[in-house]
Amino acid sequence: MEVESKTVMTREDCMHLVQERQPEKDFDENGGLRAVHDGDEGEKVDGSNVVLLPLPADDHRISKDYACDGMKVGSRASNPLEELAVRTKEQGKNKQEKKLSRRDRMELGRLFQEAVSSHDWELAESLVRLADLQTLNDVLCIALDAIWFLTTWGELNGITGLIKKIVSYGGSDFTRAILRTSFFASCVYACHCRIMNLTDTVGIMAQRLHERLQECHGDEVLKAEAGMKVQKFTDWALKCIGFHFRYQENRGGRKNNMIVEVQLQLSAFKTFLELAGDHLTGKDFTEAFDAACFPLTLFSSSFDSGWALGISAIAVQGLLGMLVEGGADNVNQCFLEASRFGSTELVRILLQIAERNSLDIDVDLALVFASHYCKIGTMECLVDEGHAVDFLGPLVRASERGCMQVVQWFVNRGCGDMELCLALTAATSSSQVGVSAYLLPHIPQHVLAALSIEILKAAGERSRGSLDGVAFLLCSDFLGDPAATYAVADSIARSNDEAVAPELRAFLLEQWSEAAFAEGLSSGQDHFVNFMRILRRGCSPICLMDLPPPLAATIAYMPLYRECMEAGGQLLSQKLRGQLVEAARRIGGRWVDDDSQANELLEILERNLPRFFLQPLTTL
């Protein structure tokens, strides 16, 4: 009789939490971390089919002899066992016909969990004989999860014998078991090196999960449900880990060093894979690899930053290595996602797995992801250990976004002149003047001179309605020679090249061309004539003609002086400089050359204006 099943957490739920990794593949209804069945009881998420296995008694109810409610497992289980035996006998001896009630399944699962945790293999096997097919798959998962807490060879023999017994009695949902235990194992090994308690870890996980969901597109209700399911399962996993850790402490702690324990645990997992055999497909191994990487990718910030160099890293490498040997083909996808989230430890492990198994992984694309999210530690790992060499793409994107920290990191690591010029172009087109100011000193002047026209044309073409970046380059005298900088701007303004953006041509023609300088001179002359007419013909009772010359000059030219000061930079636009040349000629009473620059011209104005009206000349 086929048992209809529900899915605790489907692959579609996870798709909202991690980047889509296998768009070409379909995911079956049992592709989640744990499938449950009609009639299951347990902790359930409102509005969903999430049902979690019940945890054993809380720690305050567990003695060193692993007694629950003050009773040892043997005495506590006697009555329930007798009742279960009677009821299952009444239901029939044929396992295909046997079907436990909800209450019986929950009670059997609880007793089995206690028996496994206390290493009472005889009791556990007796419970297996009472289980129906549905419950056999449940206890298979429970037994498999327990392998990650093995500490002795005796425990290894006991748990592997129990798993073999479950399989011989009909337990066959290997897909569900491997997905669940892969996720669980990663949590176990990472928690060996956690730097905060389990409560704080759950909080960090909830925060990271919320942030990840905010970046996803899709229905908000579905995202909320997916987040609730994953958080519920993770919360359960951490509580279960805490229970096992406390139980080990009550039994006197570890009996072997961690290297031996890891060998025992991986040996048990290998035994399970051998039992499963052809029942596990390449797709199963791929999704199990995904499940194992998931907690390490999203929640690595709650773990010790050096855990990937210790025993836990050896264990995770062993687990992931066996999944790759089984047929997992998504190492590169998990690698890219770990880089995106800045899980440097997992990135380092996946680099080693890829090298050991001769797998192709895209370290340069991973560097793009890590730099986009400003994961500096991961970037260093990808370059130093992954040998990523393509800096151009991530450098240009960081410059375009104005991410100064990433730009500085790439420049300090060493970039070519052409890479820096392209980054300058990107920063200029996006008006990221801070990044442009940082990059300019790192580019040789002869390189800028050779590419100046192309840089301005490309920046104007890619600009998003603002030419502030172009104006900054010109005001900064980016060629280091005012005459050359003005000449480049005038050349583009007068160019008939169709590649020049109309907005850029119009801006340069109006502000930075020779024609703009001539217009500025003419405007300055008109201003002087108008001002003199006011002095001589005006009927103002203030009697402007009677004012001291410095005050009259202040009235005439203080607005221009302030406009020049506010413009800043080493160069003024040609139009503004033309007005300033004419003003300097009039107020100074002597001829001023057309090629005079801002500092010289403003000094003339300052000598003839009252000092209490002036600003310090600090920005030029």
XYZ file of C-alpha atoms in Angstrom:
620
model
C 0.000 0.000 0.000
C 1.575 3.240 -1.129
C 1.753 5.916 1.523
C 0.890 9.431 0.429
C 3.445 11.920 1.737
C 3.730 15.625 2.262
C 6.842 17.710 1.955
C 8.302 19.407 4.981
C 10.396 21.858 2.962
C 10.293 21.627 -0.809
C 13.003 22.748 -3.136
C 10.723 25.558 -4.294
C 10.788 26.936 -0.754
C 14.575 27.028 -0.781
C 14.607 28.699 -4.183
C 13.475 31.904 -2.495
C 16.358 31.678 -0.028
C 19.293 30.942 -2.288
C 20.131 31.878 -5.862
C 18.568 29.617 -8.449
C 21.202 27.011 -9.044
C 19.647 24.508 -11.418
C 17.005 26.205 -13.551
C 17.082 23.331 -16.001
C 16.088 20.757 -13.392
C 12.764 19.936 -11.832
C 12.429 19.128 -8.167
C 10.180 16.375 -7.007
C 7.699 16.784 -4.200
C 9.978 15.015 -1.735
C 13.003 17.144 -2.500
C 12.919 18.906 0.837
C 14.953 18.222 3.895
C 12.293 16.059 5.459
C 9.085 14.542 4.139
C 6.271 13.730 6.499
C 3.114 11.794 6.030
C -0.568 12.089 6.543
C -1.352 11.688 10.161
C 1.983 12.933 11.502
C 1.864 14.855 14.691
C 4.502 17.179 15.955
C 5.418 20.826 15.952
C 3.677 22.324 12.978
C 4.043 25.693 11.262
C 0.756 27.488 10.904
C -0.593 27.448 7.387
C 1.952 24.949 6.072
C 2.794 21.264 5.943
C 5.939 21.620 8.032
C 6.094 18.974 10.724
C 9.255 18.531 12.753
C 10.317 15.460 14.640
C 9.706 15.868 18.361
C 12.739 16.487 20.507
C 13.472 14.362 23.544
C 12.931 15.772 26.990
C 14.431 19.159 27.873
C 17.841 19.248 29.497
C 16.465 19.912 32.962
C 14.767 16.526 32.788
C 17.846 14.566 31.742
C 20.046 13.003 34.355
C 23.471 11.508 33.799
C 21.754 8.160 33.371
C 19.543 9.748 30.724
C 16.374 9.421 32.736
C 13.244 11.245 31.679
C 10.852 12.413 34.387
C 13.073 10.652 36.905
C 12.725 7.243 35.210
C 15.346 5.402 33.205
C 14.702 4.537 29.606
C 14.111 0.860 30.267
C 11.530 1.370 32.992
C 9.908 4.306 31.225
C 9.530 2.417 27.984
C 8.130 -0.819 29.387
C 4.471 0.122 29.536
C 4.369 2.007 26.249
C 6.206 -0.850 24.570
C 3.702 -3.397 25.831
C 0.832 -1.229 24.649
C 2.445 -0.738 21.243
C 3.120 -4.452 20.916
C -0.479 -5.298 21.677
C -1.855 -2.760 19.238
C 0.477 -3.724 16.401
C -0.307 -7.385 16.937
C -3.986 -6.614 16.598
C -3.331 -4.705 13.372
C -1.787 -7.695 11.673
C 1.541 -9.330 11.170
C 1.970 -8.264 7.535
C 4.123 -5.120 7.447
C 2.420 -4.031 4.258
C -0.889 -4.038 6.156
C 0.460 -2.598 9.412
C -0.298 1.082 9.910
C 0.212 2.730 13.269
C -2.038 5.447 14.545
C -0.789 8.998 14.924
C -0.319 8.647 18.643
C 1.545 5.363 18.267
C 3.904 6.767 15.648
C 4.720 9.749 17.830
C 5.273 7.585 20.882
C 7.417 5.095 18.986
C 9.514 7.912 17.502
C 10.056 9.445 20.921
C 11.064 6.138 22.465
C 13.361 5.373 19.532
C 15.077 8.764 19.887
C 15.676 8.137 23.579
C 16.974 4.630 22.928
C 19.404 5.804 20.249
C 20.649 8.717 22.345
C 21.257 6.384 25.295
C 22.867 3.776 22.972
C 20.345 1.134 24.008
C 20.573 -0.728 20.709
C 18.492 -3.665 21.897
C 15.578 -1.419 22.797
C 15.952 0.485 19.525
C 15.814 -2.735 17.503
C 12.732 -3.889 19.367
C 11.046 -0.639 18.430
C 12.036 -1.114 14.782
C 10.176 -4.423 14.770
C 7.014 -2.622 15.850
C 7.207 0.101 13.201
C 5.120 0.301 10.074
C 6.658 1.351 6.732
C 6.015 5.025 7.326
C 7.570 4.963 10.777
C 10.527 2.963 9.526
C 11.458 5.863 7.287
C 11.080 8.222 10.239
C 13.397 6.203 12.468
C 15.867 5.822 9.585
C 16.259 9.594 9.624
C 16.599 9.653 13.420
C 19.255 6.940 13.384
C 21.180 8.592 10.564
C 21.202 11.954 12.348
C 22.725 10.268 15.385
C 25.896 9.279 13.530
C 27.239 12.825 13.798
C 27.609 12.394 17.560
C 29.513 9.083 17.566
C 32.544 8.983 19.859
C 33.585 5.298 20.094
C 33.917 2.233 17.895
C 31.249 0.503 19.944
C 28.796 3.284 19.148
C 29.741 3.032 15.471
C 28.991 -0.686 15.396
C 25.757 -0.139 17.266
C 24.359 2.592 15.027
C 25.406 0.990 11.746
C 23.880 -2.287 12.847
C 20.679 -0.457 13.719
C 20.557 1.291 10.341
C 21.053 -2.036 8.573
C 18.221 -3.500 10.636
C 15.893 -0.631 9.690
C 16.704 -1.085 6.007
C 16.179 -4.840 6.219
C 12.732 -4.263 7.739
C 11.736 -1.997 4.843
C 13.061 1.497 5.536
C 13.800 2.854 2.066
C 13.337 6.636 1.934
C 17.043 7.235 1.392
C 16.467 10.518 -0.435
C 14.734 12.122 2.502
C 17.339 10.750 4.905
C 20.385 12.010 2.997
C 18.924 15.495 2.442
C 18.020 15.920 6.072
C 21.242 14.527 7.510
C 23.441 16.567 5.144
C 21.883 19.794 6.375
C 22.030 18.558 9.952
C 25.678 17.463 9.745
C 26.810 20.910 8.577
C 25.053 22.502 11.524
C 26.676 20.015 13.900
C 30.233 20.604 12.706
C 29.830 24.347 12.491
C 28.414 24.462 16.010
C 31.558 22.758 17.317
C 33.295 26.058 16.576
C 30.564 28.570 17.190
C 31.515 31.807 18.924
C 28.069 32.452 20.377
C 25.455 30.408 22.159
C 22.676 28.617 20.325
C 20.086 31.259 21.182
C 22.176 34.014 19.630
C 22.927 31.803 16.641
C 19.214 31.363 15.962
C 18.846 35.144 16.091
C 21.655 35.640 13.592
C 20.131 33.039 11.310
C 16.747 34.752 11.396
C 18.353 38.079 10.531
C 20.400 36.683 7.640
C 17.393 34.795 6.340
C 15.287 37.961 6.408
C 17.972 39.912 4.556
C 18.231 37.210 1.912
C 14.493 37.136 1.374
C 14.389 40.899 0.909
C 16.719 40.518 -2.070
C 14.471 37.961 -3.759
C 11.730 38.749 -6.216
C 8.389 37.050 -5.913
C 5.229 36.811 -3.896
C 5.696 38.206 -0.394
C 3.413 35.596 1.139
C 5.409 32.737 -0.392
C 8.673 34.290 0.747
C 7.337 34.653 4.265
C 6.183 31.034 4.322
C 9.525 29.806 2.968
C 11.425 31.813 5.530
C 9.247 30.499 8.334
C 9.775 26.883 7.241
C 13.545 27.145 6.948
C 13.882 29.022 10.201
C 11.650 26.476 11.950
C 13.724 23.563 10.713
C 17.011 25.281 11.552
C 15.764 26.161 15.015
C 14.829 22.517 15.542
C 18.234 21.335 14.303
C 20.111 23.627 16.688
C 17.969 22.569 19.634
C 18.610 18.936 18.759
C 22.343 19.628 18.571
C 22.223 21.334 21.938
C 20.449 18.326 23.411
C 23.087 15.905 22.105
C 25.945 18.116 23.311
C 24.471 18.308 26.793
C 23.867 14.557 26.822
C 27.504 13.921 25.902
C 28.605 16.160 28.747
C 26.356 14.291 31.177
C 28.009 11.035 30.117
C 31.471 12.379 30.835
C 32.332 14.112 27.600
C 34.284 12.738 24.652
C 36.263 9.559 25.001
C 38.477 10.079 21.919
C 40.045 13.041 20.236
C 38.002 14.780 17.583
C 39.966 13.338 14.666
C 39.003 9.812 15.687
C 35.399 10.867 16.201
C 35.211 12.439 12.742
C 36.590 9.219 11.245
C 33.901 7.231 13.030
C 31.138 9.558 11.890
C 32.214 9.637 8.249
C 32.618 5.868 8.310
C 29.004 5.526 9.457
C 27.831 7.864 6.699
C 29.749 5.831 4.131
C 28.031 2.690 5.398
C 24.672 4.361 4.869
C 25.604 5.294 1.304
C 26.631 1.714 0.604
C 23.299 0.461 1.955
C 21.407 2.965 -0.180
C 23.312 1.959 -3.299
C 21.470 2.704 -6.524
C 18.439 4.003 -4.644
C 20.229 7.396 -4.511
C 20.522 9.236 -7.828
C 22.851 11.971 -8.945
C 20.056 14.432 -8.322
C 19.793 13.221 -4.717
C 23.512 13.776 -4.164
C 23.310 17.200 -5.808
C 20.485 18.334 -3.550
C 22.209 16.838 -0.510
C 25.336 18.849 -1.390
C 23.138 21.935 -1.631
C 21.567 21.164 1.748
C 24.975 20.690 3.371
C 26.264 24.029 2.039
C 23.111 25.963 2.889
C 23.697 26.644 6.607
C 27.407 27.284 6.096
C 26.626 29.790 3.343
C 23.953 31.859 5.035
C 24.924 31.641 8.674
C 28.715 31.542 8.721
C 28.928 34.819 10.671
C 27.851 33.000 13.824
C 30.795 30.610 13.614
C 34.430 31.049 14.505
C 36.183 32.656 11.527
C 38.966 30.058 11.693
C 36.840 26.948 11.859
C 37.711 25.985 8.279
C 41.293 25.338 9.372
C 40.361 22.901 12.154
C 38.808 19.495 12.655
C 35.372 20.716 11.631
C 36.753 21.620 8.213
C 38.109 18.068 7.803
C 34.668 16.700 8.645
C 32.849 19.015 6.236
C 35.363 18.218 3.505
C 34.804 14.521 4.089
C 31.028 14.876 3.956
C 31.019 17.038 0.829
C 33.678 14.860 -0.785
C 31.521 11.738 -0.464
C 28.565 13.607 -1.942
C 30.689 14.664 -4.907
C 31.858 11.083 -5.383
C 28.213 10.034 -5.351
C 27.388 12.359 -8.250
C 26.792 15.901 -6.918
C 27.411 18.293 -9.808
C 26.655 21.666 -8.239
C 29.984 22.437 -6.591
C 30.489 25.543 -8.715
C 26.997 26.846 -7.984
C 27.456 26.432 -4.240
C 30.924 27.975 -4.565
C 29.520 31.086 -6.244
C 26.809 31.442 -3.650
C 29.249 31.058 -0.767
C 31.355 33.799 -2.353
C 28.321 36.021 -2.675
C 27.470 35.700 1.006
C 31.069 36.026 2.160
C 31.331 32.540 3.653
C 35.103 32.513 3.331
C 35.511 29.244 5.216
C 33.164 27.363 2.912
C 34.796 28.978 -0.122
C 38.156 27.664 1.060
C 36.753 24.154 1.558
C 35.094 24.111 -1.865
C 38.330 25.270 -3.487
C 40.070 22.256 -1.949
C 37.296 19.859 -2.978
C 37.375 21.166 -6.550
C 41.141 20.751 -6.721
C 41.038 17.263 -5.229
C 38.337 16.102 -7.651
C 39.600 18.049 -10.700
C 36.389 20.065 -10.932
C 36.028 23.332 -12.827
C 34.943 26.281 -10.706
C 34.723 29.904 -11.823
C 36.911 31.801 -9.371
C 36.793 34.985 -11.445
C 32.993 35.065 -11.420
C 33.090 34.309 -7.702
C 35.332 37.353 -7.282
C 32.675 39.435 -9.055
C 30.028 38.254 -6.577
C 32.229 38.752 -3.518
C 33.286 42.248 -4.582
C 29.722 43.274 -5.416
C 28.725 42.599 -1.816
C 32.008 43.964 -0.422
C 33.179 40.654 1.082
C 36.824 41.620 1.428
C 37.915 38.485 3.308
C 36.382 36.261 0.643
C 38.031 38.337 -2.089
C 41.419 37.784 -0.497
C 40.792 34.043 -0.315
C 39.742 33.891 -3.983
C 42.856 35.746 -5.122
C 45.423 34.194 -2.780
C 44.124 30.619 -2.742
C 41.841 30.452 -5.768
C 44.235 32.421 -7.981
C 41.572 34.711 -9.425
C 43.241 37.149 -11.819
C 40.445 38.996 -13.610
C 40.180 42.271 -11.704
C 38.696 44.363 -14.510
C 35.024 43.430 -14.224
C 34.661 43.729 -10.449
C 36.842 46.864 -10.342
C 34.716 48.625 -12.951
C 31.490 47.657 -11.208
C 32.779 48.807 -7.836
C 33.840 52.136 -9.360
C 30.460 52.549 -10.967
C 28.712 51.937 -7.633
C 31.122 54.128 -5.699
C 32.281 51.298 -3.429
C 35.525 52.908 -2.301
C 36.626 50.026 -0.065
C 36.555 47.537 -2.921
C 38.196 49.968 -5.360
C 41.031 50.620 -2.922
C 41.482 46.879 -2.374
C 41.877 46.192 -6.094
C 44.238 49.118 -6.603
C 46.389 47.991 -3.690
C 46.495 44.447 -5.079
C 47.822 45.816 -8.372
C 45.894 46.863 -11.471
C 47.064 47.707 -14.971
C 46.865 51.212 -16.419
C 44.088 50.228 -18.807
C 42.046 48.685 -15.978
C 42.401 51.900 -13.983
C 41.353 54.016 -16.968
C 38.230 51.919 -17.490
C 37.447 52.169 -13.792
C 37.872 55.961 -13.998
C 35.496 56.038 -16.940
C 32.906 54.030 -15.011
C 33.194 56.274 -11.945
C 32.967 59.415 -14.104
C 29.887 58.213 -15.980
C 28.130 57.508 -12.650
C 29.294 60.816 -11.112
C 31.205 58.957 -8.376
C 33.589 61.862 -7.878
C 35.142 60.379 -4.739
C 36.264 57.283 -6.629
C 37.437 59.419 -9.579
C 39.529 61.560 -7.246
C 41.099 58.429 -5.750
C 41.892 56.826 -9.127
C 43.383 59.872 -10.891
C 46.747 59.907 -9.042
C 47.262 56.210 -9.803
C 47.104 56.669 -13.602
C 50.238 57.948 -15.382
C 49.781 61.326 -17.080
C 50.909 60.067 -20.465
C 48.236 57.352 -20.356
C 45.552 59.894 -19.464
C 46.718 62.198 -22.256
C 46.482 59.403 -24.821
C 43.017 58.292 -23.706
C 41.519 61.593 -22.495
C 39.114 62.085 -25.404
C 37.895 58.479 -25.245
C 37.427 58.658 -21.482
C 35.254 61.796 -21.726
C 33.270 60.475 -24.698
C 32.576 57.125 -23.007
C 31.648 58.802 -19.717
C 29.220 61.105 -21.500
C 27.673 58.253 -23.435
C 27.084 56.132 -20.303
C 25.989 58.951 -18.026
C 22.524 58.684 -16.557
C 21.385 62.273 -16.984
C 24.194 63.814 -14.934
C 27.520 65.108 -16.228
C 28.877 65.983 -12.795
C 31.582 63.359 -13.214
C 32.779 64.924 -16.478
C 32.742 68.374 -14.888
C 34.807 67.024 -11.985
C 37.501 65.633 -14.286
C 37.801 68.944 -16.126
C 37.765 71.044 -12.966
C 40.445 68.746 -11.520
C 42.683 69.437 -14.544
C 42.943 65.685 -14.994
C 45.629 66.082 -17.679
C 47.844 68.143 -15.391
C 48.028 70.976 -17.967
C 45.247 73.589 -18.163
C 45.837 74.286 -21.834
C 45.656 70.573 -22.696
C 42.534 70.009 -20.567
C 40.732 72.983 -22.174
C 41.851 71.840 -25.621
C 40.423 68.333 -25.139
C 37.070 69.745 -24.015
C 36.970 72.189 -26.962
C 37.868 69.410 -29.391
C 34.947 67.253 -28.290
C 32.576 70.247 -28.259
C 33.409 71.063 -31.900
C 33.534 67.431 -33.030
C 31.103 66.087 -35.613
C 31.650 62.531 -34.381
C 28.292 60.807 -34.035
C 29.700 58.771 -31.163
C 29.694 61.881 -28.969
C 26.520 62.038 -26.890
C 24.458 65.154 -27.738
C 24.164 66.049 -24.050
C 27.941 65.932 -23.625
C 28.552 68.048 -26.738
C 26.020 70.641 -25.627
C 27.478 70.784 -22.101
C 31.058 71.249 -23.298
C 30.066 73.761 -25.943
C 28.205 75.872 -23.391
C 30.725 75.721 -20.557
C 34.173 74.466 -21.643
C 34.798 75.476 -25.276
C 36.678 78.438 -26.741
C 33.302 79.805 -27.760
C 32.202 79.635 -24.122
C 35.281 81.667 -23.126
C 34.451 84.327 -25.687
C 30.885 84.418 -24.429
C 32.170 84.853 -20.887
C 34.336 87.799 -21.944
C 31.401 89.413 -23.706
C 29.152 88.838 -20.701
C 31.783 90.445 -18.440
C 31.974 93.492 -20.673
C 28.203 93.865 -20.702
C 28.139 93.601 -16.936
C 30.730 96.384 -16.567
C 28.828 98.684 -18.918
C 25.556 98.104 -17.098
C 27.153 98.711 -13.714
C 28.704 102.009 -14.839
C 25.346 103.159 -16.196
C 23.813 102.519 -12.796
C 26.569 104.511 -11.084
C 26.306 107.487 -13.374
C 22.656 107.618 -14.295
C 20.999 105.874 -11.395
C 18.594 107.804 -9.198
C 19.230 105.746 -6.074
C 19.241 107.845 -2.878
C 22.237 105.758 -1.728
C 24.444 107.824 -4.084
C 26.581 104.914 -5.310
C 29.047 107.316 -6.901
C 29.992 108.561 -3.444
C 30.909 105.061 -2.149
C 34.594 104.164 -1.670
C 35.991 102.277 -4.684
C 36.441 98.973 -2.772
C 32.743 98.955 -1.820
C 31.701 99.784 -5.371
C 33.885 96.931 -6.632
C 32.317 94.644 -4.052
C 28.842 95.452 -5.314
C 29.937 94.803 -8.900
C 32.005 91.636 -8.562
C 31.340 89.893 -5.234
C 28.667 87.594 -6.794
C 31.160 86.492 -9.472
C 33.871 85.943 -6.870
C 31.592 83.734 -4.775
C 30.474 81.746 -7.817
C 34.100 81.029 -8.681
C 34.869 79.958 -5.132
C 31.880 77.627 -5.031
C 32.903 76.018 -8.341
C 36.106 74.760 -6.713
C 38.685 72.631 -8.456
C 41.911 73.623 -10.114
C 40.227 74.898 -13.261
C 37.152 77.010 -13.900
C 34.853 76.443 -16.829
C 35.782 78.532 -19.846
C 32.623 80.573 -19.572
C 33.261 81.446 -15.942
C 36.941 82.092 -16.615
C 36.031 84.536 -19.426
C 33.894 86.549 -17.019
C 36.690 86.498 -14.460
C 39.314 87.710 -16.978
C 37.164 90.706 -17.847
C 36.511 91.425 -14.165
C 40.246 91.273 -13.363
C 40.988 93.711 -16.180
C 38.409 96.204 -14.967
C 39.022 96.014 -11.247
C 42.824 95.796 -11.546
C 43.130 98.602 -14.034
C 45.600 96.711 -16.226
C 45.646 94.214 -19.063
C 45.257 90.539 -18.208
C 46.139 87.769 -20.697
C 43.400 85.499 -21.988
C 45.274 82.408 -20.857
C 45.430 83.535 -17.206
C 44.167 80.913 -14.793
C 41.803 80.992 -11.817
C 44.335 81.454 -8.997
C 45.973 84.468 -10.655
C 42.658 86.085 -11.562
C 41.084 85.612 -8.143
C 44.137 87.089 -6.449
C 43.570 90.285 -8.454
C 39.996 90.469 -7.226
C 41.008 89.798 -3.631
C 43.523 92.646 -3.617
C 40.768 95.067 -4.549
C 37.896 93.774 -2.421
C 37.450 94.390 1.320
C 39.003 91.512 3.235
C 36.047 91.055 5.542
C 33.984 89.998 2.505
C 36.408 87.312 1.336
C 36.657 83.583 1.892
C 40.034 81.880 2.348
C 41.361 80.641 -0.972
C 41.470 76.985 0.093
C 39.730 75.051 -2.639
C 41.762 76.205 -5.613
